[in-house]
Coordinates of C-alpha atoms in Angstrom, one line a residue:
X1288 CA 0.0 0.0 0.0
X1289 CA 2.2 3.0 -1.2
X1290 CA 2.3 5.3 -3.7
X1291 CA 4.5 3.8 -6.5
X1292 CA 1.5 1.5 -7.1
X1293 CA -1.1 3.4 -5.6
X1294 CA -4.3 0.9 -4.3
X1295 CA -5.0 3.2 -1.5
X1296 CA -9.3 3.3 -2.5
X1297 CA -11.7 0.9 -4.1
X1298 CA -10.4 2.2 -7.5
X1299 CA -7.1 1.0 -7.2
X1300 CA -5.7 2.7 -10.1
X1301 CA -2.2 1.3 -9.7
X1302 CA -0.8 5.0 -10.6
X1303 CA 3.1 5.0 -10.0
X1304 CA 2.6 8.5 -8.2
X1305 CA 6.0 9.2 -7.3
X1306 CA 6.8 9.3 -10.3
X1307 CA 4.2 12.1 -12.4
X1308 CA 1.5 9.6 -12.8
X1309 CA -2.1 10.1 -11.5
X1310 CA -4.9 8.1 -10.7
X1311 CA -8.7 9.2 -10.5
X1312 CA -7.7 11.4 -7.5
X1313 CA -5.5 13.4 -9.3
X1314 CA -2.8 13.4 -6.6
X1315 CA 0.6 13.6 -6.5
X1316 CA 3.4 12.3 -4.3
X1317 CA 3.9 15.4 -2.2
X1318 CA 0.7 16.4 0.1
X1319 CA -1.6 19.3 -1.2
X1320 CA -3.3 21.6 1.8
X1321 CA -6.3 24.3 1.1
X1322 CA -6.5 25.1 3.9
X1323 CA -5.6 24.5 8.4
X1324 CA -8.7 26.6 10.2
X1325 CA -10.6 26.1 13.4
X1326 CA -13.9 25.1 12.5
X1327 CA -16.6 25.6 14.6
X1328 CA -19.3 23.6 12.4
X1329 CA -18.5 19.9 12.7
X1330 CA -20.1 18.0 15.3
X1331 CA -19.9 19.9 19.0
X1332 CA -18.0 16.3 20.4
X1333 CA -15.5 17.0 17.7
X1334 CA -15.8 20.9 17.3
X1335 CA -15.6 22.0 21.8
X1336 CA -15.6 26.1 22.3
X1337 CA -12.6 26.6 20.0
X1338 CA -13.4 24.9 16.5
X1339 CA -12.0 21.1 15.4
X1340 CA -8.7 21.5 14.0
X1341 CA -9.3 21.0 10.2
X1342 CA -7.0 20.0 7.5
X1343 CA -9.1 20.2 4.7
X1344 CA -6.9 18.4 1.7
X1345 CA -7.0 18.3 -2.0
X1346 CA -8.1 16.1 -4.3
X1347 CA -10.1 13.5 -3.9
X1348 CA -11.1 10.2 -4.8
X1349 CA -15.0 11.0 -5.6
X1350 CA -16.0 13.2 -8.4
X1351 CA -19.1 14.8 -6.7
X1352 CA -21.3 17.0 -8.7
X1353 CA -22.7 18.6 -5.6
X1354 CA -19.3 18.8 -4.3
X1355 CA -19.4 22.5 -1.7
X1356 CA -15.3 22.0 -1.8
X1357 CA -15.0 21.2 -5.7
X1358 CA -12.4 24.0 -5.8
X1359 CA -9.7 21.7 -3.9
X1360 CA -11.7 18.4 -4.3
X1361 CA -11.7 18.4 -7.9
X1362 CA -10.0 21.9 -9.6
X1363 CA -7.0 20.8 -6.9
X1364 CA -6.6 23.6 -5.4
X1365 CA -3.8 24.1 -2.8
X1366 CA -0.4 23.8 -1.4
X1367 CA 2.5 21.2 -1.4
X1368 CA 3.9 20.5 1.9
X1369 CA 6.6 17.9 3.5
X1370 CA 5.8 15.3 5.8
X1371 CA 7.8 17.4 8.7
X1372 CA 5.5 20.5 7.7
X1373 CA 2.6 18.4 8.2
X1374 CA 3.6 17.2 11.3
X1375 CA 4.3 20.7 12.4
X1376 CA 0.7 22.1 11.1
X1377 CA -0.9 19.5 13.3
X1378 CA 1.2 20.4 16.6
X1379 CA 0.3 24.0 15.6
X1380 CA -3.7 23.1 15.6
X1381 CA -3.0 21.9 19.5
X1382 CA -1.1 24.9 20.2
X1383 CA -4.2 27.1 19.0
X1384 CA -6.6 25.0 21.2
X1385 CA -8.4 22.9 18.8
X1386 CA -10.7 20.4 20.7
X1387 CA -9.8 17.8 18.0
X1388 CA -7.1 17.3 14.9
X1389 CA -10.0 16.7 12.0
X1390 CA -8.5 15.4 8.9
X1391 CA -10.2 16.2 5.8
X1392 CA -11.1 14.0 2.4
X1393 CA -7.5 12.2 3.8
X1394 CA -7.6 9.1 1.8
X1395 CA -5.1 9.5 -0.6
X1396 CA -2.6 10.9 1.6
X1397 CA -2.6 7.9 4.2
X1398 CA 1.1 6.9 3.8
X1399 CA 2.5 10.4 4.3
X1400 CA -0.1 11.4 7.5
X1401 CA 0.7 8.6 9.4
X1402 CA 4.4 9.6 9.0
X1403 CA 3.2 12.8 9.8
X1404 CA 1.0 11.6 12.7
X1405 CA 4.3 9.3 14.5
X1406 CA 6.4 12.7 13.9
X1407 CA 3.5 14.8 16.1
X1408 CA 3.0 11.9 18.1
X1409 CA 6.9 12.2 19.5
X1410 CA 6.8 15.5 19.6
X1411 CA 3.4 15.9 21.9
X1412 CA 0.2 15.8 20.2
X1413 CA -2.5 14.6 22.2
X1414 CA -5.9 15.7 20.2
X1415 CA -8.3 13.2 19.4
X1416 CA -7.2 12.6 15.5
X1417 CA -10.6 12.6 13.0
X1418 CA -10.3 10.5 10.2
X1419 CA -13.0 12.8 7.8
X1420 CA -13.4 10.6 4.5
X1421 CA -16.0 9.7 1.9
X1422 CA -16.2 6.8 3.1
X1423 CA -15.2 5.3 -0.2
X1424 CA -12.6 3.1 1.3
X1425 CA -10.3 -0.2 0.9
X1426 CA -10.6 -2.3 4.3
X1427 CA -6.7 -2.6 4.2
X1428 CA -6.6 1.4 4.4
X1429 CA -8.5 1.4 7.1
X1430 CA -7.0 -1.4 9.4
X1431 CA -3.4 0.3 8.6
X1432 CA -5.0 3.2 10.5
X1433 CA -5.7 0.8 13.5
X1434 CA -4.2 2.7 17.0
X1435 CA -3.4 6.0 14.9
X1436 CA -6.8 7.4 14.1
X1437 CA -9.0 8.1 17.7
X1438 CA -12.5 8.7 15.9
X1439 CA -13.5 8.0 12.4
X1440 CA -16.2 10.3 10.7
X1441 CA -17.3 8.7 7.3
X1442 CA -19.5 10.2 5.4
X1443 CA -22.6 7.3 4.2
X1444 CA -23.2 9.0 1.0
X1445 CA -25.6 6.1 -1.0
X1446 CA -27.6 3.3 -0.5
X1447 CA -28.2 2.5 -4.4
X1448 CA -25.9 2.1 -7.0
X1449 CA -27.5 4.0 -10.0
X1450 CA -27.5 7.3 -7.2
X1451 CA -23.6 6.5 -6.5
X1452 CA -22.3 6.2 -10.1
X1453 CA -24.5 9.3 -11.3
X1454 CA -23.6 11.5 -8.8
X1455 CA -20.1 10.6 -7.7
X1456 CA -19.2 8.5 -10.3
X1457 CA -18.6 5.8 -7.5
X1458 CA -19.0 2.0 -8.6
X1459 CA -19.6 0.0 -5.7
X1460 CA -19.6 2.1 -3.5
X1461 CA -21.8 0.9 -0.8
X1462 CA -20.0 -2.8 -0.7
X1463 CA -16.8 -0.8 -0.1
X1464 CA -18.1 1.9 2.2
X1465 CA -19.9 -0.6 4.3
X1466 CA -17.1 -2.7 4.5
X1467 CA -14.9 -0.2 5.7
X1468 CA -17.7 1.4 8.1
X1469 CA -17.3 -1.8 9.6
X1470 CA -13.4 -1.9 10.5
X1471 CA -13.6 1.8 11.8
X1472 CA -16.0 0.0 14.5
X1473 CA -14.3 -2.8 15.2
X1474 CA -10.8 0.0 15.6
X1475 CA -12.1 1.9 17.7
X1476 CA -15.2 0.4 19.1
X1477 CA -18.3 1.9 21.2
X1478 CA -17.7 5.7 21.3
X1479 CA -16.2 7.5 24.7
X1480 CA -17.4 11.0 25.4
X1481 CA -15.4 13.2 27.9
X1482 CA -16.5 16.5 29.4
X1483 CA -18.5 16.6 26.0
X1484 CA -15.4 15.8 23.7
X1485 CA -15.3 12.3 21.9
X1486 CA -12.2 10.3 22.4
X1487 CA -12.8 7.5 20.5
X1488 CA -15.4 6.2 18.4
X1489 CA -17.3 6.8 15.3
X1490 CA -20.1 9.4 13.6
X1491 CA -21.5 8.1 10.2
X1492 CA -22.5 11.1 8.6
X1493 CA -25.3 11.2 5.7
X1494 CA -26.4 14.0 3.8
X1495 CA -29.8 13.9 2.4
X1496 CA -30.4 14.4 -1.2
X1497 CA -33.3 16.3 -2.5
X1498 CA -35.5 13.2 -3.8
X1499 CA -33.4 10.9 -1.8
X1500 CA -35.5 10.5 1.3
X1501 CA -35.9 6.6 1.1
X1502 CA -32.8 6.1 -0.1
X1503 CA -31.8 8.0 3.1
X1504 CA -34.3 6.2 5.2
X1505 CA -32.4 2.5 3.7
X1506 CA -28.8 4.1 5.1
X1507 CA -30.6 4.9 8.4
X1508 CA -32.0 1.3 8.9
X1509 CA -28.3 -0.1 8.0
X1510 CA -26.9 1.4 10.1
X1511 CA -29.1 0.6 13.0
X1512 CA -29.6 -2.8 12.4
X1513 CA -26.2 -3.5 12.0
X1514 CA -24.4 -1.1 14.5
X1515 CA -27.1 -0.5 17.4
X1516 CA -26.0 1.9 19.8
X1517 CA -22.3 1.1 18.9
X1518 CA -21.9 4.5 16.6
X1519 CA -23.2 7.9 16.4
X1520 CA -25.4 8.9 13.2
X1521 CA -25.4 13.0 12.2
X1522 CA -28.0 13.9 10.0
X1523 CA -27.6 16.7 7.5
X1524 CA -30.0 18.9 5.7
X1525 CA -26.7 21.5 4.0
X1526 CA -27.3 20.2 0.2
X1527 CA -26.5 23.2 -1.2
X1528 CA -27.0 23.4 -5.2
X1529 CA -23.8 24.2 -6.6
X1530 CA -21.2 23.1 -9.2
X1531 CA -22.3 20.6 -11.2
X1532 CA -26.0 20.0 -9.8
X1533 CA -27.6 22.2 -12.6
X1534 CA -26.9 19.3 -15.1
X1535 CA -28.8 16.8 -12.2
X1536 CA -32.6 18.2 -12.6
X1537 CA -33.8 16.3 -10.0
X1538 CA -31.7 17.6 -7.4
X1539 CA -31.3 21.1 -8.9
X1540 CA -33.1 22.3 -5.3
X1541 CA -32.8 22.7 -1.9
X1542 CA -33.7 20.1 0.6
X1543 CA -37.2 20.7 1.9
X1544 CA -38.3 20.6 5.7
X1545 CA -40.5 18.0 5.2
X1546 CA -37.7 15.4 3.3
X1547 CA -35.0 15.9 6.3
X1548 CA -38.2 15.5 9.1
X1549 CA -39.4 12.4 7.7
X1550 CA -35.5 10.7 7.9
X1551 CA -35.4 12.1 11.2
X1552 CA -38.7 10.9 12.4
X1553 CA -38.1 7.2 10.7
X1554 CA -34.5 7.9 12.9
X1555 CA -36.7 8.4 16.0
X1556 CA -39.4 5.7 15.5
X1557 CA -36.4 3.2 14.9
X1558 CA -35.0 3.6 18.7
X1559 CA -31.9 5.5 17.9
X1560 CA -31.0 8.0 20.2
X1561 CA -27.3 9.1 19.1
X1562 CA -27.9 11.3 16.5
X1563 CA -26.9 14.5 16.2
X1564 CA -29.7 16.9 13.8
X1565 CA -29.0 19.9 12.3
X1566 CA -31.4 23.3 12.4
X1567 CA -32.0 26.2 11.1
X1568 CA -30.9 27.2 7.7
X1569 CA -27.3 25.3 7.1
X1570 CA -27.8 25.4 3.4
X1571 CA -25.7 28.1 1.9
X1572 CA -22.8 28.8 0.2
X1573 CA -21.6 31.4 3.4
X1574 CA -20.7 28.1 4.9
X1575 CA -18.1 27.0 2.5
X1576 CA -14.9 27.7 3.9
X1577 CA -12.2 30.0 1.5
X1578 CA -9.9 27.8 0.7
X1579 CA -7.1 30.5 0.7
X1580 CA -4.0 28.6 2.2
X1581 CA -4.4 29.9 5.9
X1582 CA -2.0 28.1 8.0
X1583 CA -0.3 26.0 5.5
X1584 CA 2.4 28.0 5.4
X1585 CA 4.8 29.2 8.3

């Protein structure tokens, strides 16, 4: 699992990136950062008073047409950095007082942030690291994160195929994000909660598409009848239509009240009580982050 024959997602593209070539990701050999922030809207376990210490990456192994980061996801936007500057950024999120070290779309870049993470480790970093992913993942990938990674925050995108290769142009996606849902549990089992803060565990996020509500409701029953009270689920109602979704008629919209209430009430009638819900109007493009390079430099 490195990068001169790069297997790292379900794709595996086999691109020799260390030396120019590129898979479906579109990455390199050296890391690429948008952007190192304190982000105050992830979940308020992950997030505390001060923001979750994000490290929002580029590239990425989805091709999203609703994509809010498409700017670093896709256009690739961002900077190249060593492994001993990423070490550094992540020691610098502590020293800022991030409640957690939350590592975004970071799938592609596993080799070098484990270096990264062994470097921080040595040097004193102690935040809860956030594995923030797609969730379209090989189940070696995720067992080589086994005792480095503290909570795992996948992102349950789609139940049905046709949805996954439309939209993200994803094939098989929900065998291999399943699959690897299932190794983040058994990594870091049940979640522990601390003064509000989780330690350890997992949140399987989903975000509901306009249309989608059954789909969503399918995710919602997975993940209950296979997980129980052994994760968190968070519930979003942000689709925002941008980039791409114009071509997608059918989700050329905003998310109605009454779509995210029924997930939420089929949520509630199941039994499940972990599950964080969002309020209020979260879908807007004021909530995209600039991805200007803050704090990937020194």
């Amino acid at each position: 699992m490195i990068i001169e024959k790069c297997n790292l997602c379900p794709r595996r593209c086999n691109a020799d990136r260390s030396h120019g070539e590129y898979g479906f990701c579109s990455a390199g050999a050296q890391v690429k950062i948008a952007l190192v922030s304190l982000h105050k809207w992830e979940e308020p376990c992950l997030s505390g008073e001060k923001g979750a210490g994000t490290v929002f990456f580029s590239h990425c192994n989805l091709h999203c047409v609703f994509c809010q980061n498409y700017k670093i996801s896709q256009e690739g936007k961002g900077i190249e950095v060593t492994t001993e500057r990423l070490a550094e950024i992540f020691l610098e999120q502590q020293d800022r007082g991030a409640a957690s070290l939350d590592l975004v779309t970071p799938t592609h870049y596993v080799p070098q942030i484990l270096a990264a993470l062994k470097l921080a480790k040595q040097r004193g970093l102690q935040l809860p690291v956030v594995y923030n992913s797609n969730a379209y993942e090989t189940e070696e990938t995720i067992v080589s994160l086994h005792g480095s990674v503290d909570v795992f925050l996948p992102d349950l995108k789609y139940a049905d195929e046709v949805s996954a290769c439309r939209y993200s142009k994803a094939p098989g996606y929900f065998t291999a994000a399943s699959a690897a849902i299932r190794r983040m549990v058994e990594s870091v089992g049940r979640p522990v909660i601390e003064a509000g803060r989780m330690n350890r565990g997992v949140i399987v996020r989903h975000l509901i598409l306009p249309g989608h509500k059954d789909e969503s409701m399918r995710i919602v029953d997975w993940l209950w009848q296979t997980f129980g009270d052994d994760i968190y689920i968070s519930l979003m109602n942000q689709f925002t239509p941008m980039h791409e979704v114009a071509d997608y008629p059918e989700i050329n919209r905003r998310l109605t009240t009454y779509e995210y209430d029924k997930v939420v009430d089929h949520a509630r009638e199941l039994g499940i009580t972990q599950c964080f819900i969002q309020q209020g109007r979260t879908a807007s493009e004021k909530f995209v982050p600039r991805f200007d390079g803050q704090g990937v430099l020194k």
